[in-house]
Amino acid sequence: MKKVAVVGAGKVGTAMALLLQAKGFEICGIAGRNPTTVQETAKRLGTCGTLVPAQITKIADLIFITTPDRLIEEVCLQIRQDNGFGPGQVVVHMSGAMPAGVLGPAKEAGAYVLSVHPLQSFADVEQAIRNLPGSFFALEGDREALPVGMEIVKAVGGEYFLLETKHKPMYHMGAAVASNFLVAVLHWAIKIYQQLGMTQKEAINALWPLVNGSLKNISALGPVQALTGPIARGDLSTLKKHLQALGDYQPENEVLYKVLGLYTARIAKEKGSIDDTAYNRMIQLFKGGIN
Ligand SMILES: NC(=O)c1ccc[n+]([C@@H]2O[C@H](COP(=O)([O-])OP(=O)(O)OC[C@H]3O[C@@H](n4cnc5c(N)ncnc54)[C@H](OP(=O)(O)O)[C@@H]3O)[C@@H](O)[C@H]2O)c1
C-alpha cells in the first residue's frame, strides 16, 4: 500500500486525498499553511496535519504538491531544504500550465517527478470529489513515474493520456479555451438577455436548453457539423441586424462579435454550407472596423 502525503489542503489536494483513501491508499499526512484548514482536513481524513510539509513527505512514497501553481516550485524547494525528499519517491503536482520540471528540487534528491493534470474545473472540495472521477488526466514527466500516475488516475476513476513536456503550454491553452472562453461567451449571452429585462436566472433558464443542445450536437457530430445559425446559412441581412443591435446596445462588444464571426465563418466554409461568394461577403462585413 502506498503512503501518500498531500501538501496543499485546498480543493484538489483534499479531494484527491479523500478519493485515494477510499481506494485503500494510506494518507500519512496533510500539510498546509492555515492551521485551522489543515486541522479540519486532517480530522476529516483521520490523519496528521502539519504546517511543516517535510515532516510528512519524508515518510511518504507518493507526494502531492497541490498548492497554487505559483508556489509549487518554492514549496518543493523548501521541502528539499528540510530534507523531506528521498530516492525512489514519486512527487506529483496537478497543474496544467507547469511542467513536472518545476519539481526539480525533488529530482535532485533522487525522487521521480510527474504532473497529473485533471482536465476539469473545481469550484470547491465537494465538487472536486464528485467530478474528479470520470475526468481525463494529462500525465507528463519522468518515464519511471508514469505507472504511478496511471495508478493514481485509475484509483480516482479517471482516464489518462500522455503529454510531451514541450506541448504543455498548447495543451493548457486548449483547456482554457474550452472552459474559460465558454464561460466568457455565455456570460456575454446572459448579459444580452439581462439587457432585454430578464433576471440572470431567467436568462440562464432560457438559454440552457439551447446551450445543452449545442453541446450534445458537438459531442455527437463534431463541431463543424454542429454549426447552425446565420453564419452557417450565409445570411448576411441577419448578421447586419446583429451588428446594428450591437451598435445600439453594446458597442463595446462589436469587435468581439466580428472576431468570433470571422472564426465561425471559417467553420461554415469547412462545413460546406456556404459558397465562396457568401463566405467572402461575410469576411468583408466582419473585417470592417477591425485593424
Ligand atoms: N481548481 C481547479 O479547477 C483545478 C483544476 C485542475 C488543476 N488544478 C490544480 O490543482 C492545484 C491546486 O489547486 P486548487 O484549486 O486546489 O487550489 P486551492 O483550492 O487554492 O488550494 C491550494 C492550497 O494550497 C495551500 N497553500 C498555499 N501556500 C502553501 C504553502 N506555502 N504550503 C502549503 N500549502 C500552501 C492553500 O492554503 P491557504 O488556503 O491557506 O492559502 C490552499 O489550501 C493547482 O496546481 C491547480 O492548477 C486546479
Short mmCIF file of C-alpha atoms and ligand atoms in Angstrom, two decimals:
data_model
loop_
_atom_site.label_atom_id
_atom_site.label_comp_id
_atom_site.label_asym_id
_atom_site.label_seq_id
_atom_site.Cartn_x
_atom_site.Cartn_y
_atom_site.Cartn_z
CA MET A 1 0.00 0.00 0.00
CA LYS A 2 1.34 3.43 -0.96
CA LYS A 3 1.82 6.05 1.73
CA VAL A 4 0.61 9.41 0.43
CA ALA A 5 1.47 12.90 1.71
CA VAL A 6 -0.51 15.89 0.46
CA VAL A 7 1.00 19.38 0.62
CA GLY A 8 -1.70 22.00 -0.02
CA ALA A 9 -5.03 21.29 1.68
CA GLY A 10 -7.18 23.04 -0.91
CA LYS A 11 -9.88 21.88 -3.30
CA VAL A 12 -7.84 19.45 -5.41
CA GLY A 13 -5.45 18.22 -2.70
CA THR A 14 -8.24 17.46 -0.23
CA ALA A 15 -10.42 15.77 -2.85
CA MET A 16 -7.52 13.64 -4.12
CA ALA A 17 -6.63 12.59 -0.57
CA LEU A 18 -10.23 11.57 0.18
CA LEU A 19 -10.66 9.69 -3.12
CA LEU A 20 -7.33 7.86 -2.80
CA GLN A 21 -8.03 6.99 0.82
CA ALA A 22 -11.37 5.47 -0.22
CA LYS A 23 -9.39 3.24 -2.62
CA GLY A 24 -7.07 1.96 0.08
CA PHE A 25 -4.12 4.39 -0.15
CA GLU A 26 -2.76 5.35 3.26
CA ILE A 27 -2.78 9.12 3.73
CA CYS A 28 0.17 9.63 6.06
CA GLY A 29 -0.38 13.36 6.47
CA ILE A 30 -1.65 16.61 5.06
CA ALA A 31 0.27 19.90 5.12
CA GLY A 32 -0.82 23.48 4.53
CA ARG A 33 -0.23 26.96 5.79
CA ASN A 34 -3.53 27.76 7.50
CA PRO A 35 -3.63 25.89 10.87
CA THR A 36 -7.45 25.77 11.01
CA THR A 37 -7.88 24.40 7.46
CA VAL A 38 -5.08 21.89 7.96
CA GLN A 39 -6.51 20.58 11.24
CA GLU A 40 -10.06 20.35 9.83
CA THR A 41 -8.85 18.48 6.74
CA ALA A 42 -6.60 16.19 8.79
CA LYS A 43 -9.55 15.37 11.05
CA ARG A 44 -11.74 14.55 8.07
CA LEU A 45 -9.04 12.21 6.74
CA GLY A 46 -8.17 10.78 10.16
CA THR A 47 -4.52 11.62 9.56
CA CYS A 48 -1.99 14.07 10.95
CA GLY A 49 -1.91 17.70 9.88
CA THR A 50 1.19 19.87 9.86
CA LEU A 51 2.44 23.28 8.79
CA VAL A 52 5.88 21.76 8.03
CA PRO A 53 5.50 19.67 4.84
CA ALA A 54 8.85 17.84 5.21
CA GLN A 55 7.54 16.16 8.39
CA ILE A 56 5.08 14.14 6.32
CA THR A 57 6.82 13.98 2.94
CA LYS A 58 9.85 12.14 4.36
CA ILE A 59 7.66 9.18 5.39
CA ALA A 60 5.66 9.02 2.12
CA ASP A 61 6.10 7.02 -1.11
CA LEU A 62 3.91 9.39 -3.09
CA ILE A 63 3.80 13.14 -2.52
CA PHE A 64 1.27 15.59 -3.97
CA ILE A 65 2.13 19.29 -4.05
CA THR A 66 -1.28 20.84 -4.60
CA THR A 67 -0.57 24.45 -3.70
CA PRO A 68 -1.45 27.27 -6.13
CA ASP A 69 0.74 26.95 -9.26
CA ARG A 70 2.95 29.94 -8.46
CA LEU A 71 4.04 28.30 -5.17
CA ILE A 72 4.77 24.73 -6.35
CA GLU A 73 8.47 25.32 -7.06
CA GLU A 74 9.03 27.36 -3.90
CA VAL A 75 7.27 24.79 -1.67
CA CYS A 76 9.21 21.97 -3.36
CA LEU A 77 12.49 23.78 -2.71
CA GLN A 78 11.57 24.32 0.94
CA ILE A 79 10.81 20.60 1.39
CA ARG A 80 14.16 19.75 -0.21
CA GLN A 81 15.98 22.16 2.12
CA ASP A 82 14.22 20.47 5.06
CA ASN A 83 15.41 17.05 3.79
CA GLY A 84 11.85 15.95 3.02
CA PHE A 85 12.60 14.03 -0.18
CA GLY A 86 14.39 10.75 -0.76
CA PRO A 87 15.35 8.41 -3.62
CA GLY A 88 12.56 6.47 -5.29
CA GLN A 89 9.71 8.67 -4.09
CA VAL A 90 7.24 9.96 -6.66
CA VAL A 91 6.44 13.67 -6.38
CA VAL A 92 3.38 14.91 -8.25
CA HIS A 93 1.83 18.28 -8.94
CA MET A 94 -1.54 18.77 -10.60
CA SER A 95 -1.05 21.96 -12.57
CA GLY A 96 -1.96 22.10 -16.24
CA ALA A 97 0.31 25.03 -17.02
CA MET A 98 3.51 23.99 -15.21
CA PRO A 99 5.76 21.15 -16.39
CA ALA A 100 6.86 18.42 -13.99
CA GLY A 101 10.32 20.02 -14.22
CA VAL A 102 9.32 22.66 -11.64
CA LEU A 103 9.69 19.82 -9.13
CA GLY A 104 13.44 19.89 -9.85
CA PRO A 105 14.47 20.10 -6.17
CA ALA A 106 12.74 16.74 -5.53
CA LYS A 107 14.53 15.22 -8.52
CA GLU A 108 17.88 16.39 -7.15
CA ALA A 109 17.11 14.30 -4.05
CA GLY A 110 16.53 11.19 -6.21
CA ALA A 111 12.75 11.34 -6.48
CA TYR A 112 10.80 10.94 -9.75
CA VAL A 113 8.56 13.80 -10.77
CA LEU A 114 5.27 13.92 -12.62
CA SER A 115 2.46 16.31 -13.46
CA VAL A 116 -1.00 14.76 -13.30
CA HIS A 117 -3.45 17.36 -14.53
CA PRO A 118 -7.21 16.77 -14.34
CA LEU A 119 -8.92 18.30 -17.36
CA GLN A 120 -11.69 19.66 -15.15
CA SER A 121 -12.68 22.77 -13.24
CA PHE A 122 -13.42 22.63 -9.50
CA ALA A 123 -15.14 25.38 -7.55
CA ASP A 124 -14.96 23.60 -4.16
CA VAL A 125 -13.84 20.37 -2.48
CA GLU A 126 -17.22 18.62 -2.71
CA GLN A 127 -17.49 19.38 -6.43
CA ALA A 128 -13.94 18.11 -6.93
CA ILE A 129 -14.84 14.83 -5.16
CA ARG A 130 -17.83 14.44 -7.49
CA ASN A 131 -16.10 15.49 -10.74
CA LEU A 132 -12.58 14.03 -10.49
CA PRO A 133 -13.95 10.53 -11.21
CA GLY A 134 -14.66 10.39 -14.94
CA SER A 135 -12.24 13.23 -15.76
CA PHE A 136 -9.37 12.90 -18.22
CA PHE A 137 -5.89 13.43 -16.78
CA ALA A 138 -2.77 14.52 -18.70
CA LEU A 139 0.39 12.78 -17.49
CA GLU A 140 3.77 14.39 -18.15
CA GLY A 141 7.18 13.90 -16.59
CA ASP A 142 9.60 11.12 -15.67
CA ARG A 143 9.02 7.86 -17.54
CA GLU A 144 9.75 5.90 -14.34
CA ALA A 145 6.87 7.67 -12.57
CA LEU A 146 4.25 7.12 -15.30
CA PRO A 147 2.97 3.77 -13.88
CA VAL A 148 2.29 5.54 -10.57
CA GLY A 149 0.44 8.31 -12.44
CA MET A 150 -1.66 5.70 -14.21
CA GLU A 151 -2.39 4.00 -10.88
CA ILE A 152 -3.50 7.32 -9.35
CA VAL A 153 -5.83 8.08 -12.26
CA LYS A 154 -7.30 4.58 -12.20
CA ALA A 155 -7.86 4.82 -8.43
CA VAL A 156 -9.88 8.03 -8.74
CA GLY A 157 -11.92 6.64 -11.63
CA GLY A 158 -10.42 8.80 -14.37
CA GLU A 159 -8.84 8.24 -17.77
CA TYR A 160 -5.37 9.39 -18.80
CA PHE A 161 -3.34 10.42 -21.80
CA LEU A 162 0.38 11.14 -22.07
CA LEU A 163 1.75 14.56 -22.90
CA GLU A 164 5.19 15.69 -24.04
CA THR A 165 6.69 18.46 -21.92
CA LYS A 166 7.06 20.79 -24.92
CA HIS A 167 3.30 20.52 -25.59
CA LYS A 168 2.18 21.57 -22.13
CA PRO A 169 1.53 25.28 -22.91
CA MET A 170 -0.57 24.37 -26.02
CA TYR A 171 -2.38 21.67 -24.07
CA HIS A 172 -3.23 24.08 -21.26
CA MET A 173 -4.33 26.73 -23.74
CA GLY A 174 -6.78 24.22 -25.25
CA ALA A 175 -8.26 23.61 -21.80
CA ALA A 176 -8.53 27.36 -21.13
CA VAL A 177 -10.23 27.98 -24.49
CA ALA A 178 -12.75 25.17 -23.86
CA SER A 179 -13.53 26.10 -20.27
CA ASN A 180 -12.77 29.80 -19.70
CA PHE A 181 -13.85 31.14 -23.10
CA LEU A 182 -17.06 29.10 -22.91
CA VAL A 183 -17.78 30.85 -19.61
CA ALA A 184 -16.94 34.22 -21.19
CA VAL A 185 -19.19 33.67 -24.21
CA LEU A 186 -22.11 32.53 -22.03
CA HIS A 187 -21.54 35.47 -19.67
CA TRP A 188 -21.96 37.68 -22.72
CA ALA A 189 -25.15 35.94 -23.93
CA ILE A 190 -26.68 36.15 -20.43
CA LYS A 191 -25.83 39.87 -20.22
CA ILE A 192 -27.55 40.47 -23.58
CA TYR A 193 -30.77 38.90 -22.26
CA GLN A 194 -30.46 40.82 -19.00
CA GLN A 195 -30.33 43.98 -21.11
CA LEU A 196 -33.72 42.91 -22.50
CA GLY A 197 -35.08 42.91 -18.94
CA MET A 198 -34.61 39.26 -17.86
CA THR A 199 -33.08 38.40 -14.50
CA GLN A 200 -29.85 36.43 -14.61
CA LYS A 201 -31.73 33.29 -13.57
CA GLU A 202 -34.38 33.77 -16.26
CA ALA A 203 -31.67 34.30 -18.87
CA ILE A 204 -29.80 31.15 -17.80
CA ASN A 205 -33.04 29.12 -17.81
CA ALA A 206 -33.99 30.37 -21.26
CA LEU A 207 -30.56 29.77 -22.81
CA TRP A 208 -29.82 26.45 -21.11
CA PRO A 209 -31.69 24.06 -23.42
CA LEU A 210 -30.03 25.78 -26.42
CA VAL A 211 -26.56 25.52 -24.86
CA ASN A 212 -27.17 21.90 -23.85
CA GLY A 213 -28.44 21.06 -27.33
CA SER A 214 -25.35 22.61 -28.93
CA LEU A 215 -23.04 20.68 -26.59
CA LYS A 216 -24.84 17.44 -27.39
CA ASN A 217 -24.58 18.17 -31.12
CA ILE A 218 -20.82 18.83 -30.82
CA SER A 219 -20.37 15.58 -28.92
CA ALA A 220 -22.43 13.57 -31.41
CA LEU A 221 -21.49 15.21 -34.73
CA GLY A 222 -18.25 17.16 -34.12
CA PRO A 223 -18.04 20.97 -34.07
CA VAL A 224 -18.23 21.54 -37.82
CA GLN A 225 -21.49 19.66 -38.39
CA ALA A 226 -22.88 21.13 -35.14
CA LEU A 227 -22.69 24.69 -36.50
CA THR A 228 -26.13 26.17 -37.25
CA GLY A 229 -27.43 29.74 -37.43
CA PRO A 230 -26.99 32.76 -39.71
CA ILE A 231 -23.25 32.31 -40.36
CA ALA A 232 -23.73 28.65 -41.32
CA ARG A 233 -26.51 29.81 -43.70
CA GLY A 234 -24.56 32.81 -45.04
CA ASP A 235 -27.47 35.05 -44.00
CA LEU A 236 -25.86 38.48 -44.38
CA SER A 237 -29.03 40.51 -43.68
CA THR A 238 -29.45 38.88 -40.25
CA LEU A 239 -25.78 39.46 -39.41
CA LYS A 240 -26.19 43.15 -40.31
CA LYS A 241 -29.16 43.32 -37.90
CA HIS A 242 -27.00 41.84 -35.15
CA LEU A 243 -24.31 44.46 -35.75
CA GLN A 244 -26.94 47.21 -35.76
CA ALA A 245 -28.31 45.96 -32.40
CA LEU A 246 -24.76 45.77 -31.01
CA GLY A 247 -24.14 49.35 -32.11
CA ASP A 248 -27.30 50.41 -30.24
CA TYR A 249 -26.91 48.35 -27.05
CA GLN A 250 -23.33 47.04 -26.69
CA PRO A 251 -20.94 48.97 -28.95
CA GLU A 252 -18.07 47.83 -26.74
CA ASN A 253 -18.59 44.23 -27.92
CA GLU A 254 -18.74 44.91 -31.67
CA VAL A 255 -15.10 43.91 -32.28
CA LEU A 256 -15.56 40.74 -30.21
CA TYR A 257 -18.61 39.78 -32.30
CA LYS A 258 -16.70 40.37 -35.51
CA VAL A 259 -13.62 38.39 -34.41
CA LEU A 260 -15.78 35.43 -33.37
CA GLY A 261 -17.73 35.89 -36.61
CA LEU A 262 -14.54 35.53 -38.66
CA TYR A 263 -13.64 32.30 -36.89
CA THR A 264 -17.19 30.97 -37.24
CA ALA A 265 -17.30 31.83 -40.97
CA ARG A 266 -14.26 29.59 -41.45
CA ILE A 267 -16.17 26.75 -39.78
CA ALA A 268 -19.14 27.35 -42.10
CA LYS A 269 -16.78 27.18 -45.08
CA GLU A 270 -15.31 23.93 -43.77
CA LYS A 271 -18.85 22.60 -43.35
CA GLY A 272 -19.57 23.47 -46.97
CA SER A 273 -22.86 25.11 -46.03
CA ILE A 274 -21.92 28.42 -47.75
CA ASP A 275 -20.37 29.13 -51.14
CA ASP A 276 -17.29 31.30 -51.73
CA THR A 277 -19.36 34.40 -52.52
CA ALA A 278 -21.29 34.21 -49.22
CA TYR A 279 -18.06 33.50 -47.34
CA ASN A 280 -16.24 36.48 -48.86
CA ARG A 281 -19.19 38.82 -48.16
CA MET A 282 -19.24 37.75 -44.51
CA ILE A 283 -15.45 38.16 -44.18
CA GLN A 284 -15.79 41.67 -45.61
CA LEU A 285 -18.57 42.50 -43.14
CA PHE A 286 -16.68 41.14 -40.14
CA LYS A 287 -13.34 42.69 -41.13
CA GLY A 288 -14.89 46.16 -41.30
CA GLY A 289 -13.67 48.16 -38.33
CA ILE A 290 -11.11 45.54 -37.22
CA ASN A 291 -7.48 46.53 -37.58
N1 LIG B 1 -9.41 24.14 -9.07
C1 LIG B 1 -9.37 23.66 -10.30
O1 LIG B 1 -10.32 23.80 -11.04
C2 LIG B 1 -8.14 22.91 -10.78
C3 LIG B 1 -8.27 22.12 -11.93
C4 LIG B 1 -7.17 21.42 -12.39
C5 LIG B 1 -5.97 21.53 -11.73
N2 LIG B 1 -5.85 22.32 -10.62
C6 LIG B 1 -4.53 22.42 -9.98
O2 LIG B 1 -4.58 21.89 -8.66
C7 LIG B 1 -3.63 22.57 -7.85
C8 LIG B 1 -4.33 23.08 -6.60
O3 LIG B 1 -5.36 23.96 -7.00
P1 LIG B 1 -6.65 24.20 -6.07
O4 LIG B 1 -7.72 24.72 -6.97
O5 LIG B 1 -6.91 23.04 -5.21
O6 LIG B 1 -6.11 25.44 -5.20
P2 LIG B 1 -6.63 25.92 -3.78
O7 LIG B 1 -8.01 25.43 -3.52
O8 LIG B 1 -6.35 27.38 -3.72
O9 LIG B 1 -5.68 25.16 -2.76
C9 LIG B 1 -4.32 25.44 -2.62
C10 LIG B 1 -3.96 25.10 -1.18
O10 LIG B 1 -2.55 25.27 -1.01
C11 LIG B 1 -2.36 25.88 0.25
N3 LIG B 1 -1.08 26.56 0.32
C12 LIG B 1 -0.77 27.81 -0.10
N4 LIG B 1 0.52 28.06 0.17
C13 LIG B 1 1.03 26.97 0.76
C14 LIG B 1 2.30 26.65 1.29
N5 LIG B 1 3.31 27.51 1.24
N6 LIG B 1 2.46 25.43 1.84
C15 LIG B 1 1.44 24.55 1.89
N7 LIG B 1 0.21 24.81 1.42
C16 LIG B 1 0.01 26.00 0.86
C17 LIG B 1 -3.51 26.84 0.37
O11 LIG B 1 -3.66 27.23 1.70
P3 LIG B 1 -4.42 28.62 2.06
O12 LIG B 1 -5.87 28.30 1.88
O13 LIG B 1 -4.02 28.87 3.45
O14 LIG B 1 -3.92 29.65 1.09
C18 LIG B 1 -4.66 26.00 -0.16
O15 LIG B 1 -5.22 25.19 0.85
C19 LIG B 1 -3.02 23.69 -8.71
O16 LIG B 1 -1.80 23.27 -9.24
C20 LIG B 1 -4.06 23.86 -9.82
O17 LIG B 1 -3.50 24.35 -11.02
C21 LIG B 1 -6.91 23.01 -10.12
#
